[in-house]
Coordinates of C-alpha atoms and ligand atoms in Angstrom, one line a residue:
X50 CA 0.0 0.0 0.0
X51 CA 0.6 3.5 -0.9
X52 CA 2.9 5.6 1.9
X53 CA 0.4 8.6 1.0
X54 CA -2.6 6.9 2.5
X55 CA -3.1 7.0 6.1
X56 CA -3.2 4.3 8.2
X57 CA -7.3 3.5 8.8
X58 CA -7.4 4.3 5.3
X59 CA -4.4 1.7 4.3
X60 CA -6.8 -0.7 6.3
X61 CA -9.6 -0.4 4.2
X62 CA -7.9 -0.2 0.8
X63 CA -6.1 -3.5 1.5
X64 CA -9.5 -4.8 1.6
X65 CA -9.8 -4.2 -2.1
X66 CA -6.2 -5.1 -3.2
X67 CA -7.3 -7.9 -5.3
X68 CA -5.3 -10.4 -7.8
X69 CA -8.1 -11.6 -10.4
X70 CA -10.1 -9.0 -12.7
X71 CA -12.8 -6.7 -11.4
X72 CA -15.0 -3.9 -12.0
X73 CA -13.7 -1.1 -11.1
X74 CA -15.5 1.5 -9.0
X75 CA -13.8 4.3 -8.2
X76 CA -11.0 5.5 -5.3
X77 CA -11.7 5.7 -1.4
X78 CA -13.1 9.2 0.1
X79 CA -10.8 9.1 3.8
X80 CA -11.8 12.4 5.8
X81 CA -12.5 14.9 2.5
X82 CA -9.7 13.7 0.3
X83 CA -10.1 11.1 -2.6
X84 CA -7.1 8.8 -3.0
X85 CA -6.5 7.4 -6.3
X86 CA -3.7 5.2 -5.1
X87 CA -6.8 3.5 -3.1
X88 CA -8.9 1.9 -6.0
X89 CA -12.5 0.1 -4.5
X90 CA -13.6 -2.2 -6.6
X91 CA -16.3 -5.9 -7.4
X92 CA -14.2 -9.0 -8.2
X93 CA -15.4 -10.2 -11.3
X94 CA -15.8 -13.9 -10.0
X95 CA -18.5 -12.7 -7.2
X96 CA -21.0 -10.8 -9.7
X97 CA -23.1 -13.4 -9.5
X98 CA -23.1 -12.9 -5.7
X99 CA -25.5 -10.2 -6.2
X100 CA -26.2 -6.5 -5.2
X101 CA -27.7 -3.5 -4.4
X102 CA -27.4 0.2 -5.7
X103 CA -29.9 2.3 -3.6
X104 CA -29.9 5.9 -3.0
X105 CA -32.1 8.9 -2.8
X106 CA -33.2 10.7 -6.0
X107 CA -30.6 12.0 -8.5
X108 CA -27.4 11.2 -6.3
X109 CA -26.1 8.5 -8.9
X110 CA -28.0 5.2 -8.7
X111 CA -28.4 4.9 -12.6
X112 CA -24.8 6.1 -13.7
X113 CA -23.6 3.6 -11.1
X114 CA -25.6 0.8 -13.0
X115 CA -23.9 2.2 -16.2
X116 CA -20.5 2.0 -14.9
X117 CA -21.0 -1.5 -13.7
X118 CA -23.1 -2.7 -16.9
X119 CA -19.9 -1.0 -19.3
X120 CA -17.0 -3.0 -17.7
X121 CA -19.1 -6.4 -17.5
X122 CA -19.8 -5.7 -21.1
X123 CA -16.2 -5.2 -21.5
X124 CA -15.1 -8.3 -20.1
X125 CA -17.1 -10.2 -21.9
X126 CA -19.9 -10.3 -19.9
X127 CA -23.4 -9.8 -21.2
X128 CA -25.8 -7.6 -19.1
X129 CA -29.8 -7.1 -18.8
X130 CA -30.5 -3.4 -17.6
X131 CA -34.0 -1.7 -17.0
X132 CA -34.3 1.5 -18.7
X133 CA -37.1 2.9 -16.8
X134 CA -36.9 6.6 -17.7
X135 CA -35.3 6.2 -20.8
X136 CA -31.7 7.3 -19.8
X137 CA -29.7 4.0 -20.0
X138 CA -29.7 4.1 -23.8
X139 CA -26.4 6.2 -24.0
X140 CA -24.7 2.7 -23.0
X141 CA -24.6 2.2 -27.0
X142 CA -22.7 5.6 -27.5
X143 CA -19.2 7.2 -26.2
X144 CA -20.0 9.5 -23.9
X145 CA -19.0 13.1 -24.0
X146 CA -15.1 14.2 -22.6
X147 CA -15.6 17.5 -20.7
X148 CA -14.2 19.6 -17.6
X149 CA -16.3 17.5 -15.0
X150 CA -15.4 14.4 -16.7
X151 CA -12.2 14.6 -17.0
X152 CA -11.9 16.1 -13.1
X153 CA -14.0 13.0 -12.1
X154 CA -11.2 10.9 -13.5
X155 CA -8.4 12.7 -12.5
X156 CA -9.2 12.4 -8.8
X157 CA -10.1 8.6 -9.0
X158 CA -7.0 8.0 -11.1
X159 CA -9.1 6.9 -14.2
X160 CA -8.1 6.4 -17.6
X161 CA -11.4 8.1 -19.6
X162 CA -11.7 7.4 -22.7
X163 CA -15.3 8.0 -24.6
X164 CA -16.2 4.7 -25.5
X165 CA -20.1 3.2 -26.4
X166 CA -20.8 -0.1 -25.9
X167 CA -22.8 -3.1 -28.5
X168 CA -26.5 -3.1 -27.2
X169 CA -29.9 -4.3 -28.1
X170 CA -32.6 -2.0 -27.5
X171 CA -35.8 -4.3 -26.7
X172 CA -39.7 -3.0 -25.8
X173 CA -42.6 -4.1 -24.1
X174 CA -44.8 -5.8 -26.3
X175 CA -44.1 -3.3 -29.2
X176 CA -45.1 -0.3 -27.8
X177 CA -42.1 2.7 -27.5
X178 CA -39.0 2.2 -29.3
X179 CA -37.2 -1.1 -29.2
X180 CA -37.7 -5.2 -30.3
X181 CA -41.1 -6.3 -28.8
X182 CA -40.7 -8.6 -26.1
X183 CA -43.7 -10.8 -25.4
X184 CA -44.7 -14.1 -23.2
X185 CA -47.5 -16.4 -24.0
X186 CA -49.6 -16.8 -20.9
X187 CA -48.4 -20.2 -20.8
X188 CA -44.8 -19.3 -20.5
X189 CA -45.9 -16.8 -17.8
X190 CA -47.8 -19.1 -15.5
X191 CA -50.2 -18.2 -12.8
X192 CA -48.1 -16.6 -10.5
X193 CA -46.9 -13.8 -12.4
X194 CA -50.3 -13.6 -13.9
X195 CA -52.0 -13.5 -10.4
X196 CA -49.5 -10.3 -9.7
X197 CA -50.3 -8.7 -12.6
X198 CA -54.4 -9.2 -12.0
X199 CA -54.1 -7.8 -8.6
X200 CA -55.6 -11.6 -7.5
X201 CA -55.7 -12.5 -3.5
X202 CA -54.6 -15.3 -2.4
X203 CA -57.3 -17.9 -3.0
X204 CA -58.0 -16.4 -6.4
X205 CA -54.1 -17.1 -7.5
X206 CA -54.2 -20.3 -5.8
X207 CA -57.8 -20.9 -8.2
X208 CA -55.4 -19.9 -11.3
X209 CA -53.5 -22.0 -10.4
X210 CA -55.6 -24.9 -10.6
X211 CA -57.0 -23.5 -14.0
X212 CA -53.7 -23.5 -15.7
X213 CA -52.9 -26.8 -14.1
X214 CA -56.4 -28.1 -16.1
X215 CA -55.2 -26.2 -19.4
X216 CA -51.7 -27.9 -19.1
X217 CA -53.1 -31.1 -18.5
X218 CA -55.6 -31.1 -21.6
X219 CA -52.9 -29.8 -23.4
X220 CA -54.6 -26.6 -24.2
X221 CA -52.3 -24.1 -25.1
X222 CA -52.5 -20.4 -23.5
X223 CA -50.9 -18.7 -26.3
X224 CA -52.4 -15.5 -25.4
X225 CA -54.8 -13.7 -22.5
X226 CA -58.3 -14.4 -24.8
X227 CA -57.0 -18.0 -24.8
X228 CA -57.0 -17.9 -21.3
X229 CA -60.4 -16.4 -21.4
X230 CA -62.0 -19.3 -23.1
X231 CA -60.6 -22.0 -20.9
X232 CA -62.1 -20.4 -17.9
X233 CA -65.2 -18.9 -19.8
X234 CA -65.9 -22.7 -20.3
X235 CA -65.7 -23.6 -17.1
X236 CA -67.9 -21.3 -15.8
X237 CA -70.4 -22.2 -18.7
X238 CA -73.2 -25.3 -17.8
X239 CA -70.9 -27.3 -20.4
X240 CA -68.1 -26.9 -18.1
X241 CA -69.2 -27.2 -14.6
X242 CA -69.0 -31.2 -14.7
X243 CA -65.0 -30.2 -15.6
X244 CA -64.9 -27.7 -12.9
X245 CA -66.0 -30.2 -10.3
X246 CA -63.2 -32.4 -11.4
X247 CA -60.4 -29.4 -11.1
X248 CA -61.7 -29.5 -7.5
X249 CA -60.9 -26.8 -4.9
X250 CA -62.1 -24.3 -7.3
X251 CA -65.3 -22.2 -6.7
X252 CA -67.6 -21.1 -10.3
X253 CA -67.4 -17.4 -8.1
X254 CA -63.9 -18.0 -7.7
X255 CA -63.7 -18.1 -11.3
X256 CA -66.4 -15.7 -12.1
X257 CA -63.8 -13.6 -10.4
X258 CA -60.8 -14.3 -12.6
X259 CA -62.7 -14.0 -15.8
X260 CA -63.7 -10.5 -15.2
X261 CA -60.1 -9.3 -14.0
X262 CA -58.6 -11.0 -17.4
X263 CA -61.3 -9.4 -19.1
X264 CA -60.9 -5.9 -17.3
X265 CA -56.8 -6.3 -17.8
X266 CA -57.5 -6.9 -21.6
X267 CA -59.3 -4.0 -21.7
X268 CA -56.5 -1.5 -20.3
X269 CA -54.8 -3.3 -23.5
X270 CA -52.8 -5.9 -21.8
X271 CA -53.2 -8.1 -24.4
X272 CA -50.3 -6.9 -26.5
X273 CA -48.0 -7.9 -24.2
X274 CA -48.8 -11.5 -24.2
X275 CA -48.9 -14.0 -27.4
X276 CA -46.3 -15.2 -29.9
X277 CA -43.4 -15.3 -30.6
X278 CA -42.8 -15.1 -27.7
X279 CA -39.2 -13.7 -26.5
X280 CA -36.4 -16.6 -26.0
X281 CA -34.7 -15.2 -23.1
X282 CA -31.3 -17.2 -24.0
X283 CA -30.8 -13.8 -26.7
X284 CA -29.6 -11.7 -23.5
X285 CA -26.9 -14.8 -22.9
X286 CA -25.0 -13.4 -26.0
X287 CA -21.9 -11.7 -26.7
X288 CA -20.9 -9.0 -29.7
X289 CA -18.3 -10.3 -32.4
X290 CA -15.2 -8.5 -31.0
X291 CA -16.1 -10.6 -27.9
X292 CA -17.4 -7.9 -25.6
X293 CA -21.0 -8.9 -23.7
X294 CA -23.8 -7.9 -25.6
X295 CA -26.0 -4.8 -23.2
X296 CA -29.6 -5.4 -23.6
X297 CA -31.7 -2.4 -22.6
X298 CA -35.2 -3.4 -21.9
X299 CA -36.7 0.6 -22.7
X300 CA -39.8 0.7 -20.5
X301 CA -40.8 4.7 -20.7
X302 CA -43.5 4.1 -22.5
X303 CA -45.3 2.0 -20.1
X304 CA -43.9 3.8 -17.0
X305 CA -47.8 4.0 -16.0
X306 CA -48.1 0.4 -15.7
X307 CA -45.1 -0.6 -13.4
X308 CA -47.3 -4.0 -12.1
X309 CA -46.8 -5.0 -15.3
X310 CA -43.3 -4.5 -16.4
X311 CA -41.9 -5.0 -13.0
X312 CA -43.4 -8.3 -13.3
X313 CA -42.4 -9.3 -16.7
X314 CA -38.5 -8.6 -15.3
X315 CA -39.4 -11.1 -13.0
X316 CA -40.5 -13.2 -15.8
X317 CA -37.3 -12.8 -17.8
X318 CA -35.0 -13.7 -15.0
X319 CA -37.6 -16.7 -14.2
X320 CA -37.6 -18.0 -17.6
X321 CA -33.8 -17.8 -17.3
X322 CA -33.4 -19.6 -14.5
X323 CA -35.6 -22.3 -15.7
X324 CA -33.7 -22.6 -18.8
X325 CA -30.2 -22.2 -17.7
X326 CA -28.2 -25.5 -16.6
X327 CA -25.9 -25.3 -12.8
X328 CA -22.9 -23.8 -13.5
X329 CA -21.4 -23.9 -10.3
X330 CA -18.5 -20.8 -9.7
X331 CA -17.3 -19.1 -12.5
X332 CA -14.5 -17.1 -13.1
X333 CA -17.3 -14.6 -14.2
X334 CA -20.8 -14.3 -14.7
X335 CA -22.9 -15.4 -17.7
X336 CA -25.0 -12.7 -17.3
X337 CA -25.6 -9.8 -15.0
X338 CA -29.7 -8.7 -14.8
X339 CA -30.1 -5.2 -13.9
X340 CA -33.8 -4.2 -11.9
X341 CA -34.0 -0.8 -11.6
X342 CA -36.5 0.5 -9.4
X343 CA -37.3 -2.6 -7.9
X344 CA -39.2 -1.9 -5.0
X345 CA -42.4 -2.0 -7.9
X346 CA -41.4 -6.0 -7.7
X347 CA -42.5 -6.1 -4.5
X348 CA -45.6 -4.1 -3.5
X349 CA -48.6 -6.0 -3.3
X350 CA -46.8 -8.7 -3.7
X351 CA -48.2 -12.0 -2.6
X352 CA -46.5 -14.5 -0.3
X353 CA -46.1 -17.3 -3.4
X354 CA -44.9 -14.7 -5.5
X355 CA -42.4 -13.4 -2.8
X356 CA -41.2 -17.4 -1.8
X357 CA -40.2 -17.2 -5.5
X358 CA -38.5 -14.3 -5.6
X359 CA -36.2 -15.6 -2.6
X360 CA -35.6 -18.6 -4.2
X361 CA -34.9 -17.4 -8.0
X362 CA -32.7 -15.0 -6.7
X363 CA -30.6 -18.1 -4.0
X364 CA -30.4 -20.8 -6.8
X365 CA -30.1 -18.4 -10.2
X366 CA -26.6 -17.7 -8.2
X367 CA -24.9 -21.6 -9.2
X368 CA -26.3 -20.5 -12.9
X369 CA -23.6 -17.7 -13.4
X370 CA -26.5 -14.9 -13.0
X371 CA -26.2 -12.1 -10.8
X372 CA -29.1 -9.9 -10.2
X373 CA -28.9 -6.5 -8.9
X374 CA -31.4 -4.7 -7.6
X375 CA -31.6 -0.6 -7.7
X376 CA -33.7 1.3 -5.3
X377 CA -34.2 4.2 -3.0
X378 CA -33.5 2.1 0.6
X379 CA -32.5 -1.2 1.2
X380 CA -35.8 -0.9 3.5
X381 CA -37.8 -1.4 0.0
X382 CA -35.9 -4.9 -0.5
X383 CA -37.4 -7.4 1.7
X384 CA -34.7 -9.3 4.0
X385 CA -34.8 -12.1 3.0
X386 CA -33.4 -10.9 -0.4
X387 CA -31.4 -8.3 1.2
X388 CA -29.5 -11.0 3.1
X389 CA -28.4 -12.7 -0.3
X390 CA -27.4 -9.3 -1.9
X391 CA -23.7 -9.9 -1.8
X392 CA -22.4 -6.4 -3.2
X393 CA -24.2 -3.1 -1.9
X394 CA -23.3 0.1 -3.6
X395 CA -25.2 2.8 -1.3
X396 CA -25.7 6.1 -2.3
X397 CA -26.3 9.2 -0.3
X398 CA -29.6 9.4 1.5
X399 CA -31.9 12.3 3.0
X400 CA -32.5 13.2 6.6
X401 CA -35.5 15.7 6.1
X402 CA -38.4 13.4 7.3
X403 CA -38.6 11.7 10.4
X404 CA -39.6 8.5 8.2
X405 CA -36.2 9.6 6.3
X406 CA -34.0 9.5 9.4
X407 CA -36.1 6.1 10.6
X408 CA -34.4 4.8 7.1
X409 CA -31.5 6.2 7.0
X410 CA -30.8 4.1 10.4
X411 CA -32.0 1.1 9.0
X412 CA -30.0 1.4 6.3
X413 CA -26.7 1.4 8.8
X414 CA -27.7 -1.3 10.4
X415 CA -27.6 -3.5 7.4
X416 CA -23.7 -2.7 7.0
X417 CA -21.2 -4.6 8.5
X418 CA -19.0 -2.4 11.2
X419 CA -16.7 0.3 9.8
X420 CA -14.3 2.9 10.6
X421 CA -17.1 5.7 9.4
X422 CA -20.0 7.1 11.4
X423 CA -22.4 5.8 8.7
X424 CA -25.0 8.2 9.4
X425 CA -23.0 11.2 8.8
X426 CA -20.9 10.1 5.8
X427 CA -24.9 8.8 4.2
X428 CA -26.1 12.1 4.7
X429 CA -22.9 14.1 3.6
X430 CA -22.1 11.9 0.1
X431 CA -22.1 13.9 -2.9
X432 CA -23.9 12.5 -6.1
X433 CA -21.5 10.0 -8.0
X434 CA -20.3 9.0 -4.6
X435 CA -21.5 5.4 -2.2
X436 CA -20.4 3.7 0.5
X437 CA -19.2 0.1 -0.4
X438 CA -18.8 -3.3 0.4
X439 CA -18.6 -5.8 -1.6
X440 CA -17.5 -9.6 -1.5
X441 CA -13.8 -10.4 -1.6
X442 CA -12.5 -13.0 -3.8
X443 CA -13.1 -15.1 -1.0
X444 CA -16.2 -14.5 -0.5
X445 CA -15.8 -12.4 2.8
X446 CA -17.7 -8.7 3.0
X447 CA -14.9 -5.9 2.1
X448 CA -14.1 -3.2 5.0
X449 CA -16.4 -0.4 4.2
X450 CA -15.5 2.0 2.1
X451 CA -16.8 5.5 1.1
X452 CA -15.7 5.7 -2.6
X453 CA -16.0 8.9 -5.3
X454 CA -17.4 6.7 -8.4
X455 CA -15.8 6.3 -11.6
X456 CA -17.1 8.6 -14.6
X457 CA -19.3 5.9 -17.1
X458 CA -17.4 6.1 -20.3
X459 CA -20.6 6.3 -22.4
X460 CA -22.9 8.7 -22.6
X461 CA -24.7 9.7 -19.9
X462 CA -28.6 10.0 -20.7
X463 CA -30.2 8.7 -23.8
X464 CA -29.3 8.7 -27.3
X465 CA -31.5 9.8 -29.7
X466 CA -34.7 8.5 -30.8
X467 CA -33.6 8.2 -34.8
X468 CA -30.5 6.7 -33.5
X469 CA -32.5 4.4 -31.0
X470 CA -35.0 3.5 -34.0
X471 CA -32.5 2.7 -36.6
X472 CA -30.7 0.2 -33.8
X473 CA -33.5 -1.4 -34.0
X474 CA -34.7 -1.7 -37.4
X475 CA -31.1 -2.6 -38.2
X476 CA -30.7 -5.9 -35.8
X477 CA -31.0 -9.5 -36.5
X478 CA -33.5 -9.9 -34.4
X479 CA -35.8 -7.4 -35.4
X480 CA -37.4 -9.7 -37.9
X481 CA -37.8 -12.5 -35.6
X482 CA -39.7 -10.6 -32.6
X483 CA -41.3 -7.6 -34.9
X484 CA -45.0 -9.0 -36.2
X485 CA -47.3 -10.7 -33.5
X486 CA -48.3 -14.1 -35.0
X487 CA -51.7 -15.3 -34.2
X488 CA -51.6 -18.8 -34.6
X489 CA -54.5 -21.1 -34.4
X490 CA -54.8 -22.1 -30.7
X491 CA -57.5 -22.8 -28.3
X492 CA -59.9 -19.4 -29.2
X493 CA -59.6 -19.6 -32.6
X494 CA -60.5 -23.2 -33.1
X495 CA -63.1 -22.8 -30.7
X496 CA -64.0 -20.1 -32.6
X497 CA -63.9 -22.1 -36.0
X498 CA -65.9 -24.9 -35.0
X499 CA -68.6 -22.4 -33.4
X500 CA -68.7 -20.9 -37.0
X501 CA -69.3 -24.3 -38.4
X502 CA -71.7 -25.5 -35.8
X503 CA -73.7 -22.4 -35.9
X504 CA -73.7 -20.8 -39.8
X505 CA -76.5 -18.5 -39.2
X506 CA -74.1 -16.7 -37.7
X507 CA -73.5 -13.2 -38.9
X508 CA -69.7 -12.9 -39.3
X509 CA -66.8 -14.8 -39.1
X510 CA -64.4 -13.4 -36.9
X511 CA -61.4 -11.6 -38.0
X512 CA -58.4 -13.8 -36.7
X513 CA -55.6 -11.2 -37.5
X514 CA -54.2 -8.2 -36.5
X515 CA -53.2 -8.4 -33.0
X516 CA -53.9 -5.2 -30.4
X517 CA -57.3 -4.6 -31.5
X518 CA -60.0 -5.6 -29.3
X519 CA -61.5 -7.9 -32.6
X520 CA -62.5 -10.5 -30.7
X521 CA -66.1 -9.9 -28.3
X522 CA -66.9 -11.6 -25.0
X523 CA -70.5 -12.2 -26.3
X524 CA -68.6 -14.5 -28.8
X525 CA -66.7 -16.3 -26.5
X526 CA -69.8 -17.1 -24.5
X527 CA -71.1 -18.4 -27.8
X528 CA -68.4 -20.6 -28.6
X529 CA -67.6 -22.0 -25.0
X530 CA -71.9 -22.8 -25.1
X531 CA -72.2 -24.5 -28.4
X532 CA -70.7 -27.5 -26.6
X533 CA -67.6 -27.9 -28.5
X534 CA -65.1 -27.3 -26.2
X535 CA -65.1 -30.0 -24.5
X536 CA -64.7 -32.3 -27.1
X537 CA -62.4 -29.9 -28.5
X538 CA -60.4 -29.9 -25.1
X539 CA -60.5 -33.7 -24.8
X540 CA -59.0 -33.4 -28.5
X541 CA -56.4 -31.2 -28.3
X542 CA -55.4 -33.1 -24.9
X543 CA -54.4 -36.0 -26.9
X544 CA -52.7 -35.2 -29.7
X545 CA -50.6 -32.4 -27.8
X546 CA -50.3 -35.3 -25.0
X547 CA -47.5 -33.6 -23.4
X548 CA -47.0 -32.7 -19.9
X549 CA -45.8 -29.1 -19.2
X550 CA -43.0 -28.0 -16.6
X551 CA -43.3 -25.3 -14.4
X552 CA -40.8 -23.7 -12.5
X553 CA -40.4 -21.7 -9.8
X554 CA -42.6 -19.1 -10.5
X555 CA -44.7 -21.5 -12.1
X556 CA -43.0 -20.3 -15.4
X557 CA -42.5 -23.2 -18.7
X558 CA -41.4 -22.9 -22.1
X559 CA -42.1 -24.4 -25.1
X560 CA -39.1 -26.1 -26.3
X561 CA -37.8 -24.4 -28.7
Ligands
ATP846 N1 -20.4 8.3 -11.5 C1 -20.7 9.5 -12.0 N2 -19.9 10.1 -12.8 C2 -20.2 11.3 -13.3 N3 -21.4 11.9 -13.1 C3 -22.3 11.3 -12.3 C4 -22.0 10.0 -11.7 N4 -23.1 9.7 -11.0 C5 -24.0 10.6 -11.1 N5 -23.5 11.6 -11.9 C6 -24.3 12.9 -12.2 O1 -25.5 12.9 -11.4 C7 -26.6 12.9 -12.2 C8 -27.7 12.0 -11.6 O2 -27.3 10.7 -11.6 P1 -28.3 9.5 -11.8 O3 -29.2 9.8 -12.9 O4 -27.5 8.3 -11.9 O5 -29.2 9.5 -10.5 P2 -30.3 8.5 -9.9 O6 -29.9 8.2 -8.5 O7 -30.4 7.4 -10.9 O8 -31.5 9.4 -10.0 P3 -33.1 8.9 -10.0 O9 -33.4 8.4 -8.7 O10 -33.8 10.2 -10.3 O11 -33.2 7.9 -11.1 C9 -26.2 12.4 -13.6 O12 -26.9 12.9 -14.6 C10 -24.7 12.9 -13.6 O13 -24.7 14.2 -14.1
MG847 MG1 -32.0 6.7 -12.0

């Protein structure tokens, strides 16, 4: 260690002096004066040992995630990030040299140099910029779904039996009006025999369920759901020069539904977990998954959908995934996640309130002991500057550490939208996820054999065109009471005759 650094200080640092590669996070803050000579820093082989970046508003949180998100990408490390308010995008551009730059780096001895990085730019079921991302309701599964309906308990637990019918007849929940007919039927005379058998689940139970789906179609939920449906193993990938490929989930445009896209994250890192075989410790991480503003994950959340959470977050770890989670107070992460987050990157917080200071303790309680008074370094930080600790390479908790924050070497905020948009249009994938497909699956061959069986019928139904509301209840009620669906049900059982696996979350996949 450095002669320059005084003693307490050379205490701390050694904490970080490590041999294998890491992300480097900036230089040690030791009473007012940043030492270079002291770097602070994430080994590379403990990423998937999870973290958290919390912070009050606008003291750094999102640059942090940047700064992390552009060295993983450099090291060959692909990365999953959030972009809730649309200012991650600049990850894809260098960022801009200037005075406060370039004095950020001087005083935490970095070498900046404006550098972008490859990204994928991805949406939410096509709407705002970006690749639409979609699940079909299968895929989902009834806990996710539950969270996104608002369910109680005994309602979810009733979905889950439903799906549990539908994957046993084979019937396929491609998409939310599919899921509509299944319990529709059920509800219908022609279904109640069926409904007995399911057992455990009430017709008013149902009743329920059928008008939430119907009520969450209407808000115009149903783009987000259907085929083809997004194959999470695209954010495993790296660029051709070898550096991990950053895909940016843009979710501005549906910032007023945050149950739903907080709860689609959760699907993505579900669907990953299911899919992903144990790894055991790596030398790094196969992917590093980015939730920004997660406290949305976890209000209202139910106590299924919060068991799954625990455990998708303890066993994705021997998978080579790390998760971090962003937020305002580690008080908004519930403990038994907060005692798996390995790596905390804590930003400054606010004492105004007396709910603030009731936090701000709290949050010091969940460090480890430290040279500092906590409280008053947490209330002094500047923005671009955390207290640290972070997992060794052996997997002990680093000496605390007040650090001034690297500068991220892209830019910082978004690119722009004609830059965003030709991204976009010009990736491989933009072909593969662009059009909805409709394909024939339990509605519309319900819906077929209704036409048939009943010709004096006015119209046929228009099968295309995804996002409009074609498709009426009144028909559904038609179709599920012509009496067809059960034979069709007992039908499509057969020849599908395969049993479906659900994980965790009660996620499955198709194999693909
Ligand atoms: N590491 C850093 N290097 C240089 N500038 C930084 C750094 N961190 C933060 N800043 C500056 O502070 C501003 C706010 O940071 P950021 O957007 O990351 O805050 P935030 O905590 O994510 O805020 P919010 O809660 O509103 O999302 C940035 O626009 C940037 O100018
Ligand atoms: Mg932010």
């Amino acid at each position: 260690m450095v002669e320059s650094v005084p003693p307490p200080a050379r205490e701390i640092a050694s904490g970080y002096a490590l041999t294998g590669a890491a992300i480097e996070l900036g230089a040690l803050l030791w009473e007012g004066r940043c030492l270079p000579e002291a770097p602070i820093r994430i080994p590379l082989s403990m990423l998937n040992r999870h973290g958290l970046v919390a912070g009050a508003t606008g003291t750094g949180k999102t640059k942090t995630l940047q700064l992390i998100a552009e060295q993983l990408s450099a090291n060959g490390v692909p990365v999953f990030l959030a972009d809730i308010k649309g200012d991650v995008s600049g990850i894809s551009a260098p960022g801009q040299p200037g005075e406060r730059v370039g004095e950020r780096a001087a005083q935490v001895g970095q070498e900046w140099e404006a550098r972008g990085f490859p990204a994928e730019f991805y949406g939410l079921g096509g709407i705002g910029p970006g690749i639409p991302v979609r699940a079909t309701v299968t895929g989902f599964g009834p806990v996710l779904l539950s969270k996104v309906l608002g369910l109680n308990p005994t309602q979810e637990q009733s979905l889950g039996l439903i799906f549990h019918y539908a994957d046993a007849k084979g019937l396929e929940l491609v998409d939310l009006k599919d899921l509509r007919a299944v319990v529709a039927f059920l509800t219908s005379p022609e279904g109640r025999a069926e409904l007995k058998d399911i057992g455990g689940l009430s017709a008013a139970t149902a009743g329920v369920i059928l008008r939430s789906v119907t009520a969450f179609e209407q808000q115009g939920a149903g783009g987000f759901f259907g085929e083809p449906e997004f194959d999470t193993s695209e954010l495993l990938r790296t660029a051709p020069d070898g550096s991990g490929l950053v895909s940016v989930l843009e979710l501005a445009a549906v910032q007023g539904k945050p149950q739903l896209f907080s709860t689609f994250l959760m699907w993505l890192l579900a669907d990953l977990f299911h899919e992903l075989p144990e790894a055991g410790d790596l030398a790094k991480p196969k992917l590093v998954f980015f939730l920004d503003e997660a406290h949305l994950l976890f209000t209202g959340a139910s106590k299924a959908f919060l068991e799954a959470i625990t455990q998708t977050v303890r066993l994705i770890r021997s998978k080579g995934v790390g998760v971090f989670f962003v937020t305002q107070t580690p008080k908004d992460v519930p403990s038994d996640v907060l005692a798996q987050l390995g790596n905390r990157v804590q930003h400054a917080l606010r004492a105004f309130t007396p709910e603030d200071a009731k936090a701000l303790k709290a949050t010091v309680r969940t460090f480890p002991n430290s040279a500092y008074d906590l409280e008053e370094v947490l209330t002094g930080l500047g923005t671009g500057e955390a207290v640290i600790t972070v997992l060794s390479e052996s997997g002990a908790p680093t000496p605390v550490a007040a650090t001034r924050l690297r500068a991220p070497q892209s830019l910082m905020g978004p690119v722009d939208a004609a830059a965003l948009d030709a991204a976009v249009r010009e990736s491989p994938l933009y072909e593969r996820y662009a059009r909805a497909v409709d394909r024939e699956s339990a509605f519309e061959k319900l819906a077929a054999k209704a036409e048939r069986a009943e010709p004096e019928q006015e119209k046929a139904p228009e099968p295309k065109a995804r996002g409009g509301d074609r498709d009426d209840g009144s028909l559904v009620e038609q179709v599920v009471g012509s009496g067809v669906f059960r034979s069709l049900a007992r039908s499509v059982g057969t020849q599908i005759g395969r049993e479906i696996t659900r994980s965790l979350f009660g996620t499955a996949r198709r194999r693909r």
